[in-house]
Short mmCIF file of C-alpha atoms in Angstrom, two decimals:
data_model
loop_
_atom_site.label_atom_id
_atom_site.label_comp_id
_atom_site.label_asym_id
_atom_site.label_seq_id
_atom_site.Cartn_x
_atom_site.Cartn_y
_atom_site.Cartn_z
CA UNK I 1 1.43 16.81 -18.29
CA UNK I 2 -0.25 20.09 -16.92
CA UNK I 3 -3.46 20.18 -14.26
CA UNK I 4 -4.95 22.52 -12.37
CA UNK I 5 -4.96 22.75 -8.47
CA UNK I 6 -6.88 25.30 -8.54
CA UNK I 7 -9.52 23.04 -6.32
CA UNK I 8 -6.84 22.16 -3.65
CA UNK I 9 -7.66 26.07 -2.72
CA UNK I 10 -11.48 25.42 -2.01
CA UNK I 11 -10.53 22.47 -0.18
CA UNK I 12 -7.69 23.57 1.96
CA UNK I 13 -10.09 27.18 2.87
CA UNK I 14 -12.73 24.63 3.68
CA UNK I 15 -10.41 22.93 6.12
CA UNK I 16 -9.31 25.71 7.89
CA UNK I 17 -12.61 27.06 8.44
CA UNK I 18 -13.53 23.62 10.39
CA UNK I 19 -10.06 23.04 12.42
CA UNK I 20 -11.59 23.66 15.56
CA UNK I 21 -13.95 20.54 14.97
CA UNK I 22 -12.67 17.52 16.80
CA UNK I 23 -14.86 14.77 15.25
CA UNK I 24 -12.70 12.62 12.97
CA UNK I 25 -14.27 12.14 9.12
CA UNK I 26 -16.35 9.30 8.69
CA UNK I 27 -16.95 6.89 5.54
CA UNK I 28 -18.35 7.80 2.73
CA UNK I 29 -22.00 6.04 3.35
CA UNK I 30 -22.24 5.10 -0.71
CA UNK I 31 -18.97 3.40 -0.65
CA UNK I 32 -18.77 -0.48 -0.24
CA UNK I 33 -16.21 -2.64 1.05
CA UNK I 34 -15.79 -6.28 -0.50
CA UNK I 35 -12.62 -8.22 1.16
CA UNK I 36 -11.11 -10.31 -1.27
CA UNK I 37 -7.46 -11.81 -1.79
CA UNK I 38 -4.72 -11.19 -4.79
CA UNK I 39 -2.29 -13.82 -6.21
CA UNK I 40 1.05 -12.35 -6.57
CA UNK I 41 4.01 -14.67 -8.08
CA UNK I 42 6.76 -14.86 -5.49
CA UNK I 43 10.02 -16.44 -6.91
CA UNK I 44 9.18 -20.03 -7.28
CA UNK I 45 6.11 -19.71 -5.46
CA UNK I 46 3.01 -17.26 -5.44
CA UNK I 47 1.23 -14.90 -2.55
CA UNK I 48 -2.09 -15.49 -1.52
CA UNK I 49 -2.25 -11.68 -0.13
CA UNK I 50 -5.87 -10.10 1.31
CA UNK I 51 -6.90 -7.18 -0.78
CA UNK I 52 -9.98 -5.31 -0.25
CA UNK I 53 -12.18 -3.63 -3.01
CA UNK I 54 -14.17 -0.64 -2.39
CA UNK I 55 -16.34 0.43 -4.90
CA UNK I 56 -18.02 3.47 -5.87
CA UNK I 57 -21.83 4.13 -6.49
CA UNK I 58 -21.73 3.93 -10.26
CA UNK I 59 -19.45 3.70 -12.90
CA UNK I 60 -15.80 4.31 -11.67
CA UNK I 61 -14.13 6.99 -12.90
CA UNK I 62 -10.58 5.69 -12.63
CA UNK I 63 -9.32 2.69 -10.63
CA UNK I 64 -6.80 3.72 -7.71
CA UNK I 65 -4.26 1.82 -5.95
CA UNK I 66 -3.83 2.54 -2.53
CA UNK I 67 -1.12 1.10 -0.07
CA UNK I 68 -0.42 1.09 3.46
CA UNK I 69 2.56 1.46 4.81
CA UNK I 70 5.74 -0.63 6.44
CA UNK I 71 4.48 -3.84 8.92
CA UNK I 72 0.67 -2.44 8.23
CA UNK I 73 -2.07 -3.79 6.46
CA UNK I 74 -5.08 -2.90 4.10
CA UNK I 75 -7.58 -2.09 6.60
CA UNK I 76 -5.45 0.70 7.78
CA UNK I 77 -6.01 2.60 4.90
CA UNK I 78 -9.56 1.90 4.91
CA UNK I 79 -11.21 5.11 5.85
CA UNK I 80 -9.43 7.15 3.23
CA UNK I 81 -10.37 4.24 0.84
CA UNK I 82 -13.92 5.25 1.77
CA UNK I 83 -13.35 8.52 1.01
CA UNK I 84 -12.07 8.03 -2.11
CA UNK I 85 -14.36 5.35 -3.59
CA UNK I 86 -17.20 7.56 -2.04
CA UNK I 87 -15.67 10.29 -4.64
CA UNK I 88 -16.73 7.67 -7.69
CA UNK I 89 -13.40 5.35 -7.40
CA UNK I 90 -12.35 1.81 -7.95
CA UNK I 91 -10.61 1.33 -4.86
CA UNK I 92 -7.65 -1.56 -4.63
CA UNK I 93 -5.96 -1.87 -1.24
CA UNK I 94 -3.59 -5.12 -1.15
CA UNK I 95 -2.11 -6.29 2.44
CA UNK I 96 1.77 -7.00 1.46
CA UNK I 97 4.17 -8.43 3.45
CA UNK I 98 6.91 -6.20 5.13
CA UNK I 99 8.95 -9.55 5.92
CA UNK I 100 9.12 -12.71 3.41
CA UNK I 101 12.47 -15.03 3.11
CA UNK I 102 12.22 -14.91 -0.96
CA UNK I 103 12.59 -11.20 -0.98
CA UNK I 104 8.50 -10.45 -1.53
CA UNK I 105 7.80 -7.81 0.76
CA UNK I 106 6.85 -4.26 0.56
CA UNK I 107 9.84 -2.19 1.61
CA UNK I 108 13.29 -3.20 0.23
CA UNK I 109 14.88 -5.59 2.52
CA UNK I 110 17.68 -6.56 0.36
CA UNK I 111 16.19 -7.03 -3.22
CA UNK I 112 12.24 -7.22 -3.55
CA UNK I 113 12.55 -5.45 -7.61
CA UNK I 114 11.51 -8.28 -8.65
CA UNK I 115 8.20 -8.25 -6.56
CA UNK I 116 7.56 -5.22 -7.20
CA UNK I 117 8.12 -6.10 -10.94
CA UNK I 118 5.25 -8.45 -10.62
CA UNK I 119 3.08 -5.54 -9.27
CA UNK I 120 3.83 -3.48 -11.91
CA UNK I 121 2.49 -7.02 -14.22
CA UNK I 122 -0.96 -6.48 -12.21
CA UNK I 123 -1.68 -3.33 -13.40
CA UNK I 124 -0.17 -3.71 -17.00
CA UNK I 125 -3.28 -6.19 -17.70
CA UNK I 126 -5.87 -4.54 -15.44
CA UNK I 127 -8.54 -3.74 -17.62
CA UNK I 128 -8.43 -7.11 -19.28
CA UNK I 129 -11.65 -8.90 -18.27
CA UNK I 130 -9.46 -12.48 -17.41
CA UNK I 131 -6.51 -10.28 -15.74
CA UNK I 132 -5.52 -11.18 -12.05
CA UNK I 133 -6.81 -7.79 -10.56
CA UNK I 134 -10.03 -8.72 -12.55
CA UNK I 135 -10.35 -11.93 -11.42
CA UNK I 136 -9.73 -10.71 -7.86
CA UNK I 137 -12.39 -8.38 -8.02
CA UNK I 138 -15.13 -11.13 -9.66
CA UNK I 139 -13.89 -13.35 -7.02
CA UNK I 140 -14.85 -10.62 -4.16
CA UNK I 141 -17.98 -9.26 -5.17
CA UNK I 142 -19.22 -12.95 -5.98
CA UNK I 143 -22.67 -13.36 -3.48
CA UNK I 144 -22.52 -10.04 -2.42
CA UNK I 145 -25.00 -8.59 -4.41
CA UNK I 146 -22.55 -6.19 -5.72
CA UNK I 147 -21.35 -6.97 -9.54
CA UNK I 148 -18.43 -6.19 -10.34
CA UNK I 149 -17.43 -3.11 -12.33
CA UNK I 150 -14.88 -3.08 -15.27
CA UNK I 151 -11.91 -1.77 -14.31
CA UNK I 152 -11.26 1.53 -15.75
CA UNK I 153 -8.45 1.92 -17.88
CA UNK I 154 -7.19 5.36 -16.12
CA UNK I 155 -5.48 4.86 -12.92
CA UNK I 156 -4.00 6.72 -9.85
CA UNK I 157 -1.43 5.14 -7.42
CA UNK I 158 -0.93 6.26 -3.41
CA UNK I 159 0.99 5.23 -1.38
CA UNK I 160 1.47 5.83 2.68
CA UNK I 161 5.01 5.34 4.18
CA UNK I 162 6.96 2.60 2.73
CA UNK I 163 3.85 2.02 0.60
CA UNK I 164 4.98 5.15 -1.30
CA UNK I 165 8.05 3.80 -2.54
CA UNK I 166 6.46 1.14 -3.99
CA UNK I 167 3.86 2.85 -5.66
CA UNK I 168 6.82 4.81 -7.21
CA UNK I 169 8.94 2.22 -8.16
CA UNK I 170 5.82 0.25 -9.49
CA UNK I 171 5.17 3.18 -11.84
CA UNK I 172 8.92 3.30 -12.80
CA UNK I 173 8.43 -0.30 -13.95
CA UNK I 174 5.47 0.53 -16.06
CA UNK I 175 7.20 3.63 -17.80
CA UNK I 176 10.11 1.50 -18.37
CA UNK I 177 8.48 -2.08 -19.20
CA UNK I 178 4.89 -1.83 -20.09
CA UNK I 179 4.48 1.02 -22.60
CA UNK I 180 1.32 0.04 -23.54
CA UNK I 181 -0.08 0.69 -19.99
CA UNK I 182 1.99 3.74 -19.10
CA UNK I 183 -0.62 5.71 -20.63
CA UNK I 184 -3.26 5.13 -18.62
CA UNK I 185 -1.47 5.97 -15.40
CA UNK I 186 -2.24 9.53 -14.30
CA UNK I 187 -0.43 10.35 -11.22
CA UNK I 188 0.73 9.33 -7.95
CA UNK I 189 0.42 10.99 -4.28
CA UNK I 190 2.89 9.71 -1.95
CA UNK I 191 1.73 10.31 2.02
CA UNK I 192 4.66 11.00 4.21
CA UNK I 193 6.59 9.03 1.97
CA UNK I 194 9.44 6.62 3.35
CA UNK I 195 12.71 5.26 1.54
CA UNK I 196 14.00 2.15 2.76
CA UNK I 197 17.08 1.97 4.21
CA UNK I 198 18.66 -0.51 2.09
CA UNK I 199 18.84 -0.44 -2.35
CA UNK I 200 18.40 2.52 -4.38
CA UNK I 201 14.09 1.89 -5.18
CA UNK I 202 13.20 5.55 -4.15
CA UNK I 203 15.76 7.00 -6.25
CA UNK I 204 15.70 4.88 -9.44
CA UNK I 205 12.21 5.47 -9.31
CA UNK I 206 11.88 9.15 -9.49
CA UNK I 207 14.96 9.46 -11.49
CA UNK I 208 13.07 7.70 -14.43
CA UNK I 209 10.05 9.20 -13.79
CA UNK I 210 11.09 12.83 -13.55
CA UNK I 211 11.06 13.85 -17.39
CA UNK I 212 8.00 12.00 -17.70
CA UNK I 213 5.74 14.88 -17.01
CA UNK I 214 3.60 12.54 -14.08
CA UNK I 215 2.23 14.38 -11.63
CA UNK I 216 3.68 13.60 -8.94
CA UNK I 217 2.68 15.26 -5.34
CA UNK I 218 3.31 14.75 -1.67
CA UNK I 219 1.34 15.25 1.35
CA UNK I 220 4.18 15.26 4.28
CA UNK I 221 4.70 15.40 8.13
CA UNK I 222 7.57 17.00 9.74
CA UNK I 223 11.02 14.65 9.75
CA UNK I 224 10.61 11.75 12.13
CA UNK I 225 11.64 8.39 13.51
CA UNK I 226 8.39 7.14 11.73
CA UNK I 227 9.36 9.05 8.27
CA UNK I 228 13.04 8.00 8.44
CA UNK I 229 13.35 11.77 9.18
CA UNK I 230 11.90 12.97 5.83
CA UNK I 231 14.00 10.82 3.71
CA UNK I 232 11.20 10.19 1.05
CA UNK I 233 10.47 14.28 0.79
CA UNK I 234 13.89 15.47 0.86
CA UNK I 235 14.59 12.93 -2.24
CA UNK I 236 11.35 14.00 -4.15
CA UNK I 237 13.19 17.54 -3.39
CA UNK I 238 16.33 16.32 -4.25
CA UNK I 239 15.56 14.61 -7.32
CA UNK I 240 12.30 15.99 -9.03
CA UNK I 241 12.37 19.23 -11.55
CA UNK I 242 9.39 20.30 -10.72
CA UNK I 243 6.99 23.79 -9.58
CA UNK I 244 6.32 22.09 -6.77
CA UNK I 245 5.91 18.85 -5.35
CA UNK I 246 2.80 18.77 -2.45
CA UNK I 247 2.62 20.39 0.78
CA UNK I 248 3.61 19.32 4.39
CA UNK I 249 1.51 19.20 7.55
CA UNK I 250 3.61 20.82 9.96
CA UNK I 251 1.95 19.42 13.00
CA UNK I 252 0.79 16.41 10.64
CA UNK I 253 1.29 12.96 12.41
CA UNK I 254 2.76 9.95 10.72
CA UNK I 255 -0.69 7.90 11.02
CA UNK I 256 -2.48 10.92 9.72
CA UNK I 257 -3.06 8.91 6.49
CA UNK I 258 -4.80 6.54 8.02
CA UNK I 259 -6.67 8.24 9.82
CA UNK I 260 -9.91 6.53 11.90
CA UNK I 261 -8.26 3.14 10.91
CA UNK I 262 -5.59 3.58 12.46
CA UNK I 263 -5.18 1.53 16.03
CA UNK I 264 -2.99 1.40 19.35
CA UNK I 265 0.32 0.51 17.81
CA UNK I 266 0.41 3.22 15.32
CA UNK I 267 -0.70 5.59 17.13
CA UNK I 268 1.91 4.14 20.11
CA UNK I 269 4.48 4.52 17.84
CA UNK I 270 3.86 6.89 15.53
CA UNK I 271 1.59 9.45 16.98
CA UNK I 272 -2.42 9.75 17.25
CA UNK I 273 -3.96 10.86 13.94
CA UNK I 274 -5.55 14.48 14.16
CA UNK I 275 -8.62 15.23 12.70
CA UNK I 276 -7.59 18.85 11.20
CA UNK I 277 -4.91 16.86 9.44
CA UNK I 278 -7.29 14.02 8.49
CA UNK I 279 -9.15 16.11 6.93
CA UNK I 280 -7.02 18.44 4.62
CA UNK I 281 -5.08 14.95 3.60
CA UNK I 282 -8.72 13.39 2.64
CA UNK I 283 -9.65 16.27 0.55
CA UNK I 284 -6.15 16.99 -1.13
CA UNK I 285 -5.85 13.51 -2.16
CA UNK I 286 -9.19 13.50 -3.21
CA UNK I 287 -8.64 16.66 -5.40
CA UNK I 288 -5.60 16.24 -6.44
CA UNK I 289 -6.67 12.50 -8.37
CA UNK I 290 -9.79 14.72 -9.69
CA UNK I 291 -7.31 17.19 -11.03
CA UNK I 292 -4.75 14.20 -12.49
CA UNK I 293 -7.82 12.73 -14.70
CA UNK I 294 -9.02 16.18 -15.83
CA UNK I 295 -5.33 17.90 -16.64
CA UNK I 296 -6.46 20.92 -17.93
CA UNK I 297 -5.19 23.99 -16.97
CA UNK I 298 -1.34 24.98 -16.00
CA UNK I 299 -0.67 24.44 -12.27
CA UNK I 300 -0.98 27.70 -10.20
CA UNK I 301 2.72 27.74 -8.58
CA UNK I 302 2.86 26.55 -4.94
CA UNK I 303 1.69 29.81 -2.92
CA UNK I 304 -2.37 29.04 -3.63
CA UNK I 305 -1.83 25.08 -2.10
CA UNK I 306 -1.94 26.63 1.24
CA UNK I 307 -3.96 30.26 1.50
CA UNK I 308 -3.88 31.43 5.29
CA UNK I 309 -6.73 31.22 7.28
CA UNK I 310 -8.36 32.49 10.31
CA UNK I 311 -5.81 30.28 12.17
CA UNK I 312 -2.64 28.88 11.38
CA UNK I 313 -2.47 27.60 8.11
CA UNK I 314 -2.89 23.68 8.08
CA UNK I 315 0.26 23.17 5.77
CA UNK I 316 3.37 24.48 4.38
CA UNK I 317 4.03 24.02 0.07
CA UNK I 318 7.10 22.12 -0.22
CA UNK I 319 8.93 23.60 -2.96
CA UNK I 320 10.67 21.57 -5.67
CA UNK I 321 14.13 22.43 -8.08
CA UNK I 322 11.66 24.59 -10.16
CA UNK I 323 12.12 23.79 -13.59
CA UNK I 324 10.03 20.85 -15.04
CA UNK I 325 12.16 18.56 -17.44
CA UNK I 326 10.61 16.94 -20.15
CA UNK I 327 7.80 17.65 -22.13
CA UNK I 328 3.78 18.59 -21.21
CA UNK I 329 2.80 14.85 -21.96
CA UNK I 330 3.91 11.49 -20.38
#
């Protein structure tokens, strides 16, 4: 599959020209919040997990996934889930656990494919009106005054940290499972993505999905304790035939994803979120789903992701092994 960038330039020029602001972005005002819970089977047992809903004003274009990252939760990822359901999306943001005896956690801790395989189940039935994720999104927008939209077929996954190896493995499972629903996944957009340090998840994952044709794009901070030291971009550049794969932020903070939700212990750990980065990760994210729903056009090669500005430019294109595998559809 081919799509233009073309917007990331606007976006990025946009950016630069406001770096010296030191505000950081705010909500989108249209966008709601409804908190709300998930059921995910766990071995013998099944996860009552929070999940908040945002939704958009009007009919969603396209329903997005968004996860947080290792020992986080859903409200962490809550002002780029503004952002984005403020740009007309169906916003799901799960809590999952990063520690659970059975195996049911986020990162890989010793085995959690099988969780993960029950993700994947989520999103294979979305847009059926009894599925789970529907029935989780009834359930929240029940008194609100809200009703709850159908869930569009087309969807876009992202994932922050260890949150992006899910969301990669999780589309692995579709491709390789559920080819009924593959179609209607679009594209995913890791944020400083993170392997774990035990199984093979990352790799499996983008080893399947490579001659797919998904767009597939990263938005990454320099190599880090917090990043595992780049280990989920150097195997997106290590294992992915593509043009390019994203850019990097190369003053970008670990939290930048997260942005104004971020709180003390991140930002203790893994650096304060800054507001030029905030920024250019809100609107390339933002762009970049606009761009995986449209897919017209051929991609315009890495050099106009990041034009230079008046100052330094706010990130570096992170090349990839430059030939693209596959064929032009998914």
């Amino acid at each position: 599959m081919h799509f233009t960038l073309s917007a990331a330039l606007t976006a990025l020029a946009a950016t630069v020209l406001v770096l010296p602001a030191v505000a950081m972005p705010t909500a989108a005002a249209d966008s709601v919040r409804l908190p709300g819970s998930i059921d995910i089977p766990c071995a013998a047992a099944t996860l009552h997990q929070n999940a908040d809903w945002y939704l958009p004003d009007g009919t969603p274009r396209a329903l997005i996934w968004l996860q947080h990252g290792f020992a986080r939760d859903g409200g962490k990822v809550a002002d780029l889930a503004h952002t984005l359901s403020g740009a007309g999306y169906l916003v799901f943001a799960p809590s999952l656990p990063f520690f659970d005896p059975a195996g049911c956690t986020l990162q890989n801790l010793g085995d959690n494919t099988a969780f993960l395989d029950h993700i994947a189940e989520l999103f294979s039935t979305a847009t059926d009106p009894d599925s789970v994720l529907a029935a989780s999104l009834a359930a929240a927008s029940a008194g609100t005054g809200h009703p709850p939209p159908a869930i569009p077929p087309a969807a876009v996954f992202i994932g922050h940290s260890a949150g992006a190896e899910a969301v990669e493995y999780v589309a692995h499972r579709l491709h390789a499972g559920h080819p009924d629903a593959w179609p209607n996944l679009r594209g995913l957009i890791l944020l400083d993505p993170v392997k774990s340090f035990l199984g093979n998840n990352t790799d499996a994952a983008l080893t399947d999905l490579d001659p797919t044709g998904l767009p597939i794009l990263t938005i990454s901070g320099p190599p880090g304790l917090c990043n595992n030291f780049g280990s989920g971009t150097t195997a997106l550049q290590a294992l992915l035939h593509r043009r390019f794969l994203g850019v990097r932020l190369p003053f970008g903070e670990h939290t930048d994803a997260e942005g104004a939700s971020s709180d003390m212990v991140g930002e203790l750990a893994c650096g304060m979120p800054q507001s030029a980065n905030v920024s250019a990760l809100k609107q390339l994210t933002t762009r970049w789903t606009d761009d995986f729903l449209s897919a017209a056009g051929d991609d315009p090669g890495t050099a106009e992701l990041c034009p230079q500005g008046p100052l330094e430019p706010v990130c570096d294109p992170i090349e990839g092994l430059g030939t693209v595998l596959g064929t032009a559809q998914h």
